[in-house]
Short mmCIF file of C-alpha atoms in Angstrom, two decimals:
data_model
loop_
_atom_site.label_atom_id
_atom_site.label_comp_id
_atom_site.label_asym_id
_atom_site.label_seq_id
_atom_site.Cartn_x
_atom_site.Cartn_y
_atom_site.Cartn_z
CA MET O 643 10.36 -31.52 -12.01
CA ASN O 644 12.15 -28.67 -12.00
CA ARG O 645 11.46 -26.84 -15.08
CA ARG O 646 13.00 -23.24 -15.97
CA VAL O 647 10.50 -20.48 -16.38
CA VAL O 648 10.74 -17.13 -18.08
CA ILE O 649 8.66 -13.94 -18.81
CA THR O 650 7.41 -13.45 -22.25
CA GLY O 651 4.64 -10.55 -22.19
CA LEU O 652 4.12 -7.90 -20.21
CA GLY O 653 1.34 -5.68 -19.71
CA VAL O 654 0.67 -2.12 -17.86
CA CYS O 655 -2.19 -0.13 -16.53
CA ALA O 656 -0.16 2.57 -14.06
CA PRO O 657 -0.74 6.25 -12.89
CA ASN O 658 2.32 7.42 -15.39
CA GLY O 659 1.48 5.46 -18.34
CA VAL O 660 -1.17 3.04 -19.86
CA GLY O 661 0.70 0.44 -21.98
CA LEU O 662 4.34 -0.34 -22.09
CA THR O 663 5.45 2.57 -24.55
CA ASP O 664 4.63 4.87 -22.25
CA PHE O 665 5.46 3.43 -19.25
CA THR O 666 8.80 2.83 -20.30
CA ASN O 667 9.19 6.71 -21.24
CA ALA O 668 8.03 7.58 -18.02
CA LEU O 669 9.89 5.39 -16.09
CA LEU O 670 13.34 6.96 -18.82
CA GLU O 671 12.27 10.28 -17.23
CA GLY O 672 10.97 9.95 -13.76
CA LYS O 673 7.84 11.62 -15.12
CA SER O 674 5.58 11.27 -12.32
CA GLY O 675 1.96 9.83 -12.59
CA LEU O 676 0.69 11.47 -9.35
CA ARG O 677 -1.91 14.49 -9.19
CA TYR O 678 -3.97 16.46 -6.85
CA GLN O 679 -7.21 14.99 -6.86
CA PRO O 680 -9.86 17.25 -6.28
CA ASN O 681 -12.31 14.52 -4.95
CA LEU O 682 -10.38 13.91 -2.00
CA GLU O 683 -10.19 18.01 -0.91
CA GLN O 684 -14.20 17.97 -1.34
CA LEU O 685 -14.11 15.02 0.85
CA GLY O 686 -11.67 16.50 3.95
CA PHE O 687 -8.65 14.40 2.94
CA GLY O 688 -5.31 15.28 4.70
CA CYS O 689 -3.59 13.69 1.73
CA GLN O 690 -5.19 14.82 -1.76
CA VAL O 691 -2.34 13.44 -3.83
CA ALA O 692 -2.83 10.30 -5.33
CA GLY O 693 -1.69 8.08 -8.03
CA GLU O 694 -4.78 7.00 -10.95
CA PRO O 695 -4.45 5.73 -14.63
CA PHE O 696 -5.77 8.05 -17.78
CA VAL O 697 -7.66 5.17 -19.67
CA ALA O 698 -9.88 7.31 -21.81
CA ASP O 699 -13.63 5.97 -22.72
CA LYS O 700 -12.42 4.76 -26.33
CA THR O 701 -9.74 2.40 -24.89
CA ILE O 702 -11.93 0.46 -22.02
CA ASP O 703 -14.12 -0.17 -25.69
CA ASN O 704 -10.95 -2.04 -26.98
CA TYR O 705 -11.25 -4.17 -24.17
CA PHE O 706 -14.90 -4.75 -23.33
CA THR O 707 -17.56 -5.36 -25.42
CA PRO O 708 -20.76 -2.87 -24.83
CA LEU O 709 -22.56 -5.68 -22.45
CA GLU O 710 -19.91 -5.73 -20.56
CA ARG O 711 -19.63 -1.82 -20.18
CA ARG O 712 -23.25 -1.99 -18.84
CA GLY O 713 -23.29 -1.08 -15.21
CA LEU O 714 -19.05 -1.40 -15.21
CA ASN O 715 -18.12 0.56 -11.70
CA ALA O 716 -15.31 -1.10 -10.30
CA THR O 717 -11.98 0.46 -11.89
CA GLY O 718 -9.75 -2.74 -10.90
CA ILE O 719 -11.27 -4.35 -13.13
CA VAL O 720 -11.14 -2.05 -16.00
CA TYR O 721 -6.76 -1.53 -15.05
CA GLY O 722 -6.62 -5.60 -14.51
CA VAL O 723 -8.05 -6.33 -17.87
CA ILE O 724 -6.21 -3.93 -20.01
CA ALA O 725 -2.86 -4.79 -18.65
CA GLY O 726 -3.71 -8.60 -18.58
CA LEU O 727 -4.85 -8.56 -22.32
CA ASP O 728 -2.11 -6.39 -23.28
CA ALA O 729 0.52 -8.91 -21.67
CA TRP O 730 -1.17 -11.61 -23.03
CA ILE O 731 -1.04 -10.11 -26.93
CA ASP O 732 2.54 -9.05 -25.70
CA ALA O 733 3.20 -12.81 -25.54
CA GLY O 734 2.44 -13.26 -28.92
CA LEU O 735 -0.92 -15.35 -27.32
CA ASP O 736 -4.49 -15.47 -29.10
CA LYS O 737 -7.83 -15.84 -27.46
CA ASN O 738 -8.94 -19.42 -27.35
CA ASN O 739 -11.14 -19.61 -30.24
CA THR O 740 -11.29 -23.45 -29.93
CA ASP O 741 -14.19 -25.75 -28.46
CA GLU O 742 -12.72 -26.31 -25.55
CA PRO O 743 -10.53 -24.74 -22.41
CA SER O 744 -6.86 -24.39 -22.82
CA TRP O 745 -6.28 -26.84 -19.87
CA ASP O 746 -2.04 -25.39 -20.00
CA ARG O 747 -2.99 -22.02 -19.54
CA GLY O 748 -4.09 -20.57 -16.71
CA ILE O 749 -4.59 -17.16 -14.28
CA ILE O 750 -3.15 -16.15 -10.73
CA PHE O 751 -4.30 -12.29 -10.82
CA GLY O 752 -4.50 -10.78 -7.53
CA THR O 753 -5.95 -7.71 -5.88
CA GLY O 754 -6.61 -6.46 -2.49
CA ILE O 755 -10.16 -5.15 -2.77
CA LEU O 756 -12.04 -4.88 -6.17
CA GLY O 757 -15.30 -2.96 -7.36
CA VAL O 758 -15.24 0.06 -4.55
CA ASP O 759 -17.32 1.72 -6.26
CA LYS O 760 -19.92 -1.10 -7.25
CA PHE O 761 -20.31 -2.07 -3.78
CA ARG O 762 -20.95 1.17 -2.71
CA GLU O 763 -23.97 1.51 -5.38
CA ALA O 764 -25.61 -1.90 -3.61
CA ILE O 765 -25.45 -0.42 -0.31
CA HIS O 766 -27.24 2.44 -1.17
CA LEU O 767 -30.08 0.41 -3.05
CA ILE O 768 -30.02 -2.37 -0.24
CA ASP O 769 -29.77 0.19 2.25
CA ASP O 770 -33.26 1.57 0.49
CA GLY O 771 -34.86 -1.52 0.25
CA ASN O 772 -34.38 -1.64 -3.37
CA VAL O 773 -32.07 -4.90 -3.17
CA ARG O 774 -33.82 -6.25 -6.59
CA ARG O 775 -32.42 -3.42 -8.59
CA LEU O 776 -28.77 -4.35 -8.48
CA GLY O 777 -28.73 -6.46 -11.34
CA SER O 778 -26.64 -9.40 -12.35
CA THR O 779 -23.35 -8.09 -12.10
CA SER O 780 -22.82 -6.79 -8.96
CA VAL O 781 -21.45 -10.19 -7.69
CA ILE O 782 -19.18 -10.40 -10.31
CA GLN O 783 -17.90 -7.18 -10.31
CA THR O 784 -17.37 -7.01 -5.97
CA MET O 785 -16.16 -10.61 -5.64
CA ALA O 786 -12.28 -10.67 -5.06
CA SER O 787 -11.86 -12.96 -7.94
CA GLY O 788 -13.81 -10.99 -10.34
CA ILE O 789 -10.58 -9.79 -12.33
CA SER O 790 -9.30 -13.46 -12.79
CA ALA O 791 -12.69 -14.46 -13.82
CA TYR O 792 -13.31 -11.59 -16.42
CA LEU O 793 -9.69 -12.33 -17.65
CA GLY O 794 -10.30 -16.09 -17.50
CA GLY O 795 -13.58 -15.84 -19.75
CA ILE O 796 -11.96 -13.31 -22.26
CA LEU O 797 -9.15 -15.90 -22.99
CA GLY O 798 -10.12 -19.12 -22.29
CA CYS O 799 -8.30 -20.60 -19.87
CA GLY O 800 -8.54 -24.03 -18.50
CA ASN O 801 -5.93 -24.07 -15.58
CA GLN O 802 -6.16 -22.96 -12.59
CA VAL O 803 -7.90 -19.53 -12.34
CA THR O 804 -7.76 -18.04 -9.05
CA THR O 805 -6.88 -14.56 -7.38
CA ASN O 806 -4.50 -14.27 -4.42
CA SER O 807 -4.58 -11.52 -1.74
CA ALA O 808 -1.59 -10.31 0.29
CA ALA O 809 -1.88 -6.39 0.74
CA CYS O 810 0.60 -5.26 -0.94
CA THR O 811 2.53 -8.29 -1.29
CA THR O 812 -0.02 -9.16 -3.69
CA GLY O 813 1.58 -8.46 -7.31
CA THR O 814 4.67 -10.33 -6.18
CA GLU O 815 3.40 -13.00 -4.31
CA GLY O 816 1.57 -13.96 -7.46
CA ILE O 817 4.49 -14.11 -9.66
CA ILE O 818 6.04 -16.46 -7.24
CA MET O 819 2.94 -18.89 -7.41
CA ALA O 820 2.06 -18.64 -11.24
CA TYR O 821 6.39 -19.59 -11.43
CA GLU O 822 5.96 -22.62 -9.45
CA ARG O 823 3.19 -24.05 -10.89
CA ILE O 824 4.82 -24.16 -14.23
CA ARG O 825 8.21 -25.49 -12.37
CA GLN O 826 6.39 -28.05 -11.22
CA GLY O 827 5.00 -28.86 -14.70
CA LYS O 828 1.07 -28.70 -13.93
CA ALA O 829 0.78 -25.53 -16.19
CA ASP O 830 2.62 -24.48 -19.34
CA ILE O 831 1.85 -20.80 -19.62
CA MET O 832 0.07 -18.42 -16.39
CA LEU O 833 -1.13 -15.03 -16.99
CA THR O 834 0.24 -13.71 -13.33
CA GLY O 835 -0.69 -9.39 -11.73
CA SER O 836 -2.31 -7.55 -9.81
CA CYS O 837 -4.82 -5.09 -9.86
CA SER O 838 -5.75 -2.35 -7.74
CA ASP O 839 -9.15 -0.22 -7.25
CA SER O 840 -9.01 4.05 -7.53
CA GLY O 841 -11.03 6.33 -5.11
CA PRO O 842 -11.25 7.40 -1.84
CA TYR O 843 -12.91 4.55 -0.17
CA VAL O 844 -10.04 2.63 -0.96
CA TRP O 845 -7.36 5.27 -0.12
CA GLY O 846 -9.24 6.86 2.68
CA GLY O 847 -8.49 3.94 5.59
CA PHE O 848 -4.67 5.03 4.93
CA ASP O 849 -5.35 8.57 5.17
CA ALA O 850 -7.16 7.66 8.40
CA MET O 851 -4.21 6.04 9.69
CA ARG O 852 -1.95 9.49 9.02
CA ILE O 853 0.45 7.42 7.06
CA LEU O 854 0.07 9.91 4.02
CA PRO O 855 2.12 13.36 3.33
CA ARG O 856 -0.32 16.21 3.81
CA GLY O 857 2.25 18.84 3.26
CA TYR O 858 2.24 18.31 -0.53
CA ASN O 859 -1.47 19.20 -2.00
CA ASP O 860 0.01 21.99 -3.72
CA ASN O 861 2.93 20.43 -5.53
CA PRO O 862 1.96 16.55 -5.98
CA THR O 863 4.29 15.39 -8.08
CA GLU O 864 7.20 16.14 -4.97
CA ALA O 865 4.95 14.33 -2.60
CA SER O 866 5.96 10.81 -2.69
CA ARG O 867 9.82 10.77 -1.72
CA PRO O 868 11.59 7.25 -1.44
CA MET O 869 15.00 6.85 0.24
CA SER O 870 14.48 10.68 0.91
CA ALA O 871 15.68 12.52 3.47
CA THR O 872 12.06 14.44 3.92
CA ALA O 873 10.16 11.10 3.01
CA ALA O 874 6.60 12.68 4.64
CA GLY O 875 4.61 9.20 3.82
CA PHE O 876 3.23 6.72 0.68
CA VAL O 877 1.23 8.21 -1.78
CA PRO O 878 -1.36 6.04 -2.88
CA GLY O 879 -1.71 4.70 -6.17
CA SER O 880 -4.11 2.46 -8.07
CA GLY O 881 -3.67 0.64 -11.43
CA ALA O 882 -2.54 -3.00 -12.70
CA GLY O 883 0.38 -4.96 -13.83
CA ALA O 884 0.72 -7.95 -15.34
CA LEU O 885 3.07 -10.81 -16.54
CA VAL O 886 2.95 -13.85 -18.62
CA LEU O 887 5.14 -16.43 -17.35
CA GLU O 888 6.10 -19.26 -19.27
CA SER O 889 8.25 -22.60 -19.73
CA LEU O 890 11.56 -22.35 -21.09
CA GLU O 891 10.36 -25.28 -23.36
CA SER O 892 7.07 -23.32 -24.40
CA ALA O 893 8.53 -20.14 -25.18
CA GLN O 894 11.21 -21.35 -27.50
CA LYS O 895 8.14 -23.84 -29.40
CA ARG O 896 6.77 -20.85 -30.01
CA GLY O 897 9.42 -18.97 -31.01
CA ALA O 898 8.71 -15.59 -28.34
CA ASN O 899 10.05 -13.38 -27.46
CA ILE O 900 11.97 -13.60 -23.69
CA TYR O 901 11.94 -10.86 -21.66
CA ALA O 902 14.20 -12.26 -18.79
CA GLU O 903 13.97 -15.68 -16.27
CA VAL O 904 12.09 -15.91 -13.53
CA LEU O 905 14.76 -17.47 -11.33
CA GLY O 906 13.39 -18.09 -8.38
CA GLY O 907 11.50 -16.45 -4.79
CA GLU O 908 10.32 -17.08 -1.64
CA ASN O 909 7.01 -16.02 0.16
CA ASN O 910 6.87 -15.82 4.03
CA SER O 911 6.07 -14.12 7.49
CA GLY O 912 6.91 -12.83 10.56
CA GLY O 913 4.10 -13.85 12.61
CA GLN O 914 3.63 -10.35 13.61
CA MET O 915 6.16 -11.71 16.51
CA GLY O 916 9.21 -9.24 17.40
CA GLU O 917 9.14 -6.04 15.98
CA GLY O 918 7.00 -7.30 13.57
CA SER O 919 2.82 -6.43 13.94
CA MET O 920 -0.04 -5.84 11.70
CA THR O 921 1.34 -3.06 9.68
CA ALA O 922 5.45 -3.28 10.84
CA PRO O 923 7.58 -6.00 9.19
CA ASN O 924 9.82 -8.62 11.54
CA SER O 925 12.80 -7.55 10.22
CA MET O 926 14.08 -11.45 10.72
CA ALA O 927 11.45 -12.48 8.68
CA VAL O 928 12.58 -9.81 5.77
CA GLN O 929 16.15 -11.13 5.75
CA ARG O 930 15.20 -14.38 6.15
CA CYS O 931 12.97 -14.49 2.69
CA ILE O 932 15.29 -12.19 0.81
CA ARG O 933 18.05 -15.06 1.54
CA ASN O 934 16.24 -18.10 1.02
CA ALA O 935 14.81 -16.39 -2.21
CA ILE O 936 18.66 -16.26 -3.37
CA ALA O 937 19.38 -19.91 -2.12
CA ASN O 938 15.89 -21.19 -4.43
CA SER O 939 17.29 -19.32 -7.33
CA GLY O 940 20.80 -20.92 -7.07
CA ILE O 941 22.63 -18.12 -6.89
CA GLU O 942 24.89 -16.10 -4.23
CA ALA O 943 23.94 -12.67 -2.91
CA ALA O 944 26.96 -11.10 -4.54
CA ASP O 945 25.65 -11.96 -8.20
CA ILE O 946 22.71 -9.69 -7.53
CA ASP O 947 23.40 -6.24 -9.49
CA VAL O 948 20.17 -4.13 -8.58
CA ILE O 949 17.47 -4.21 -6.77
CA ASN O 950 14.05 -2.95 -6.60
CA GLY O 951 12.90 -2.10 -2.96
CA HIS O 952 9.31 -1.85 -1.46
CA LEU O 953 10.99 1.43 -0.05
CA THR O 954 7.48 3.53 0.59
CA ALA O 955 8.76 6.44 1.91
CA THR O 956 7.87 6.26 5.47
CA THR O 957 10.51 6.21 8.00
CA LYS O 958 10.64 2.39 7.49
CA ASP O 959 12.62 2.67 4.50
CA ALA O 960 16.03 2.93 6.58
CA LEU O 961 15.43 -0.14 8.13
CA GLU O 962 14.42 -1.45 4.59
CA ILE O 963 17.61 -0.97 3.59
CA GLU O 964 19.26 -2.48 6.97
CA ASN O 965 17.64 -5.66 6.22
CA TRP O 966 19.03 -5.85 2.62
CA THR O 967 22.89 -4.67 4.06
CA LYS O 968 22.34 -7.61 6.29
CA ALA O 969 20.56 -10.56 3.94
CA LEU O 970 22.99 -9.77 1.34
CA SER O 971 26.13 -9.25 3.43
CA ARG O 972 26.53 -6.05 1.66
CA LYS O 973 27.28 -2.95 2.53
CA GLN O 974 28.44 1.04 1.25
CA ASP O 975 30.00 0.50 -2.01
CA ASP O 976 29.40 -3.19 -2.32
CA PHE O 977 25.73 -2.55 -2.39
CA PRO O 978 23.93 -3.26 -5.85
CA TYR O 979 22.16 -0.40 -7.42
CA ILE O 980 18.93 0.13 -5.73
CA ASN O 981 15.60 2.01 -7.04
CA SER O 982 12.15 2.80 -5.83
CA PHE O 983 9.59 3.10 -8.53
CA LYS O 984 6.68 4.77 -5.74
CA GLY O 985 8.34 8.37 -6.09
CA SER O 986 6.59 9.09 -9.64
CA VAL O 987 3.81 5.79 -9.79
CA GLY O 988 3.00 6.46 -5.73
CA HIS O 989 1.95 2.87 -3.85
CA CYS O 990 -0.49 0.67 -6.14
CA LEU O 991 -1.23 -0.77 -2.92
CA ALA O 992 -2.17 -4.67 -4.02
CA ALA O 993 -1.08 -3.96 -7.57
CA ALA O 994 2.48 -2.29 -6.39
CA GLY O 995 4.29 -5.41 -6.89
CA SER O 996 2.92 -6.31 -10.36
CA ILE O 997 3.27 -2.80 -11.64
CA GLU O 998 6.77 -2.67 -10.12
CA CYS O 999 7.91 -6.15 -11.48
CA VAL O 1000 6.87 -5.20 -14.94
CA ALA O 1001 9.40 -1.95 -14.09
CA THR O 1002 12.10 -4.16 -13.35
CA VAL O 1003 12.24 -6.41 -16.02
CA LEU O 1004 11.50 -3.43 -18.24
CA GLN O 1005 15.36 -2.57 -17.04
CA PHE O 1006 17.11 -5.64 -18.62
CA LYS O 1007 15.23 -5.08 -22.09
CA GLU O 1008 16.04 -1.18 -22.08
CA GLN O 1009 19.61 -2.00 -20.50
CA VAL O 1010 19.32 0.75 -17.89
CA VAL O 1011 18.28 1.29 -14.09
CA PHE O 1012 15.63 3.59 -14.18
CA LYS O 1013 16.16 6.68 -11.60
CA ASN O 1014 14.74 7.33 -8.30
CA VAL O 1015 13.01 10.50 -8.09
CA ASN O 1016 12.24 13.05 -5.06
CA CYS O 1017 15.42 12.12 -3.72
CA ASP O 1018 18.05 14.58 -4.09
CA GLU O 1019 18.84 14.55 -0.53
CA ILE O 1020 19.25 10.75 0.76
CA ASN O 1021 18.22 9.80 4.55
CA PRO O 1022 21.45 10.27 6.11
CA GLU O 1023 20.13 6.84 8.18
CA ILE O 1024 20.12 5.49 4.90
CA SER O 1025 23.53 6.95 3.67
CA LYS O 1026 25.07 5.47 6.74
CA LEU O 1027 24.56 2.12 5.10
CA ILE O 1028 25.27 2.03 1.76
CA SER O 1029 27.19 4.31 -1.13
CA GLU O 1030 24.64 7.03 -2.41
CA ALA O 1031 26.14 6.17 -5.92
CA ASN O 1032 24.16 3.31 -5.71
CA ILE O 1033 21.19 5.08 -5.40
CA PRO O 1034 20.79 6.52 -8.86
CA ARG O 1035 19.48 10.45 -9.12
CA GLN O 1036 19.52 10.03 -12.85
CA THR O 1037 18.24 7.17 -15.38
CA ILE O 1038 21.85 4.76 -15.78
CA LYS O 1039 23.19 3.23 -18.48
CA TYR O 1040 23.64 -0.40 -16.98
CA ALA O 1041 22.93 -3.97 -18.63
CA PRO O 1042 21.82 -5.39 -15.31
CA LYS O 1043 22.47 -9.37 -15.27
CA VAL O 1044 20.08 -10.70 -11.77
CA ILE O 1045 17.70 -8.47 -10.00
CA ALA O 1046 16.34 -8.72 -7.11
CA LYS O 1047 12.61 -7.10 -5.90
CA ALA O 1048 11.11 -7.57 -2.90
CA SER O 1049 7.82 -6.30 -1.96
CA PHE O 1050 6.12 -6.35 2.03
CA GLY O 1051 2.41 -6.03 3.00
CA PHE O 1052 0.30 -5.36 5.98
CA GLY O 1053 -0.13 -8.81 8.19
CA ASP O 1054 3.85 -8.58 8.24
CA VAL O 1055 4.02 -10.49 4.92
CA ASN O 1056 6.94 -10.37 2.48
CA ALA O 1057 7.70 -11.56 -1.00
CA CYS O 1058 11.18 -11.92 -2.96
CA ILE O 1059 11.64 -12.76 -6.31
CA ILE O 1060 14.96 -13.00 -8.76
CA PHE O 1061 14.95 -11.95 -12.38
CA LYS O 1062 18.32 -12.83 -14.45
CA LYS O 1063 19.17 -11.65 -18.01
CA TYR O 1064 18.21 -14.27 -20.59
CA MET Y 918 -34.64 18.99 -1.88
CA LEU Y 919 -38.43 16.36 -2.14
CA MET Y 920 -40.14 19.34 -2.93
CA LEU Y 921 -37.79 21.18 -5.85
CA VAL Y 922 -37.75 17.67 -7.28
CA LEU Y 923 -41.69 18.08 -7.44
CA PHE Y 924 -41.83 21.31 -8.67
CA LEU Y 925 -39.67 20.74 -11.29
CA LYS Y 926 -41.33 18.05 -12.25
CA ASN Y 927 -44.68 19.85 -12.25
CA THR Y 928 -43.34 22.55 -14.21
CA ASN Y 929 -41.96 20.24 -16.94
CA TYR Y 930 -45.54 18.44 -17.11
CA GLN Y 931 -47.11 21.57 -18.35
CA LYS Y 932 -44.73 22.62 -20.77
CA ARG Y 933 -45.47 19.07 -22.93
CA ILE Y 934 -47.14 16.20 -22.89
CA PRO Y 935 -45.05 13.96 -20.96
CA LYS Y 936 -43.94 10.82 -21.78
CA GLY Y 937 -45.33 8.46 -18.90
CA ILE Y 938 -48.60 9.51 -20.26
CA LEU Y 939 -47.98 8.66 -23.95
CA ASN Y 940 -46.07 5.38 -22.79
CA ASP Y 941 -49.56 4.51 -20.43
CA PHE Y 942 -52.13 5.29 -23.58
CA ASN Y 943 -51.13 5.91 -27.26
CA MET Y 944 -47.60 3.92 -27.58
CA LEU Y 945 -48.08 1.70 -30.56
CA LYS Y 946 -47.53 -1.74 -30.58
CA GLU Y 947 -44.47 -1.65 -32.93
CA GLU Y 948 -43.64 1.28 -30.84
CA LYS Y 949 -43.45 -1.23 -27.66
CA TYR Y 950 -42.10 -3.83 -29.81
CA LYS Y 951 -39.35 -1.83 -31.33
CA LYS Y 952 -38.32 -0.46 -27.67
CA LEU Y 953 -38.17 -3.98 -26.34
CA LYS Y 954 -36.02 -5.15 -29.33
CA ASP Y 955 -33.58 -2.25 -28.12
CA ILE Y 956 -33.24 -3.43 -24.65
CA VAL Y 957 -32.55 -7.12 -25.96
CA LYS Y 958 -30.30 -6.24 -28.55
CA ILE Y 959 -27.42 -5.21 -26.03
CA TYR Y 960 -27.54 -8.94 -24.72
CA LEU Y 961 -27.21 -11.12 -27.76
CA PRO Y 962 -24.41 -13.48 -27.80
CA GLU Y 963 -22.02 -12.88 -30.87
CA ASP Y 964 -24.08 -15.23 -32.62
CA VAL Y 965 -27.27 -14.14 -32.85
CA ALA Y 966 -27.99 -11.16 -34.68
CA VAL Y 967 -30.50 -8.55 -34.25
CA LYS Y 968 -32.90 -9.50 -36.78
CA ASP Y 969 -33.12 -12.90 -35.38
CA ILE Y 970 -35.13 -11.21 -32.78
CA GLU Y 971 -38.58 -12.32 -33.44
CA GLN Y 972 -42.11 -11.78 -31.59
CA ASN Y 973 -41.88 -15.72 -30.35
CA SER Y 974 -38.41 -15.97 -29.79
CA HIS Y 975 -37.39 -17.41 -26.47
CA PHE Y 976 -34.94 -15.34 -24.56
CA MET Y 977 -32.05 -18.02 -23.26
CA ASN Y 978 -33.66 -21.28 -26.11
CA ASP Y 979 -33.98 -19.01 -29.50
CA LEU Y 980 -31.67 -15.68 -28.69
CA ASN Y 981 -28.96 -17.77 -26.24
CA ILE Y 982 -29.14 -15.10 -23.73
CA ASN Y 983 -27.73 -15.69 -20.61
CA SER Y 984 -29.98 -16.41 -18.04
CA ALA Y 985 -28.47 -14.05 -15.25
CA ASN Y 986 -28.90 -11.31 -17.85
CA LEU Y 987 -32.70 -11.67 -17.93
CA VAL Y 988 -32.43 -9.74 -14.74
CA ASP Y 989 -31.15 -7.04 -16.40
CA ILE Y 990 -33.82 -7.14 -19.31
CA VAL Y 991 -36.36 -6.96 -16.67
CA LEU Y 992 -34.77 -3.52 -15.00
CA ASP Y 993 -33.88 -2.31 -18.01
CA VAL Y 994 -37.72 -3.04 -19.33
CA GLU Y 995 -38.74 -1.34 -15.58
CA ASP Y 996 -36.88 1.61 -16.30
CA ALA Y 997 -37.69 2.16 -20.08
CA PHE Y 998 -41.73 1.82 -19.54
CA ASP Y 999 -41.83 3.23 -16.03
CA ILE Y 1000 -43.37 0.23 -14.71
CA ARG Y 1001 -42.85 -2.55 -11.70
CA LEU Y 1002 -42.45 -6.00 -12.77
CA GLU Y 1003 -42.65 -8.68 -9.91
CA ASN Y 1004 -41.01 -12.30 -9.19
CA GLU Y 1005 -44.03 -13.97 -10.78
CA ASP Y 1006 -43.59 -11.81 -13.86
CA MET Y 1007 -40.15 -12.57 -14.46
CA GLU Y 1008 -40.93 -16.13 -14.40
CA LYS Y 1009 -43.65 -15.56 -16.93
CA MET Y 1010 -41.28 -13.42 -18.99
CA GLN Y 1011 -39.92 -16.76 -21.34
CA THR Y 1012 -40.54 -15.30 -25.21
CA VAL Y 1013 -40.35 -11.46 -26.89
CA ASN Y 1014 -44.42 -12.41 -26.71
CA ASP Y 1015 -44.60 -13.07 -23.06
CA ALA Y 1016 -42.54 -9.93 -22.21
CA MET Y 1017 -44.91 -7.58 -24.62
CA ALA Y 1018 -47.85 -9.11 -22.53
CA ILE Y 1019 -46.87 -8.25 -19.82
CA ILE Y 1020 -45.66 -4.64 -20.44
CA ASP Y 1021 -48.86 -3.97 -21.61
CA ALA Y 1022 -51.00 -5.37 -18.68
CA LYS Y 1023 -48.65 -3.51 -16.25
CA LEU Y 1024 -49.49 -0.41 -18.42
CA ALA Y 1025 -53.36 -1.07 -18.21
CA GLN Y 1026 -53.04 -1.31 -14.53
CA ASP Y 1027 -51.12 2.34 -14.15
#
């Protein structure tokens, strides 16, 4: 079976906007979601800037029952449920009100680590000899698959309900997995996305690795500088993005709005060999991943109009651009438009791929290429490879036909996906 | 820190009749029942109403409360009545009446 797969719903809970309207407006203007975090200063973090979605208490009430809210201390679940349910509703789908699970509908919703604040609560109780006081939700809020389990219960899905995890590749990987499941005829509708918790216990390890910018605590909106000559490291973020993938047949039967088609994609790994390591990508694998995604999609490299890179604002940005130029055999003026949303959203870790895919797909609807922020002065290593005109510093009016999106993660893992205007 | 907490507690103790004493000796049965009902109501599934809670209601069979949530009801009862329930108490706590009896027994022990 080789069915066509389309995107019929989007949802997002991002540092620069909760809900599609706010998120779209923020991207159009390049409004930053990165803020100074007083708790990080109190804890002695070098980087005291991070991205965290603003979620009002009354917003949470719209998504969780009073019982679910009791003792809820897992921000990733809050973000993931908001984004996931929003995408479901955006697709014009209802909760399952029948007596039978929806066998043709499933969920692949990833995360890196879930419910760290809840886990911290549990650790304190256990260390105090008080394990009996943990309550019944300690497990479901801290298991990685807690997010797909919450969504699966709310929506009554009866197809595969699971959580994938591949570091910062998670969100993009999940979309490819969901696409494959529908393409093979194993499901009609898949809710896919990813989420990442907020807070010092998630971000601390990266601060300790000295890979976060330390010079922007007084100037948080300028801290994340992808492709810039002055890029100083990635700014950690959090949140969730979600997409409803559906067979074209099912979408047409329902008369659903179609944002874009998923043409294909590829997940691979560099085996931590050659220049690849636990934390650095093997370029051979990155290029292969992009080339295979193009081949799987039945298009040519020349068909790609826009790229949304991984581009985290580290010294590796130039290497990523070099890998794109080699994989596509396109450079200088011939290179597509390229952007990174991490300048305004930060690097949302496990949620990065899904949040950025939502933004990528919104470019078809808005007929724009969203701007890059904080890169007035482009990294000279990048300018040597591609024309600066291909790095929009203002949101430009342009109707993309094919957009490539890639994410790369610790463990030397890669994902590349090709979206097409429908 | 501990001394400070004790000091504050003692000051409070002298200012008004402490809640704990009221709970232990003077609380009316209806008051206890109301307190228990308030705890239980949040755990009711959508198809069960607060008015369905009766003294002889079985938590799982009549009120359709999820067995995992019985653990949380026990913790809430401990907090509300300032008592500690053991595993045996939990096993015996099948109905609203069982819970009332266990609470009474624990309060009498203190």
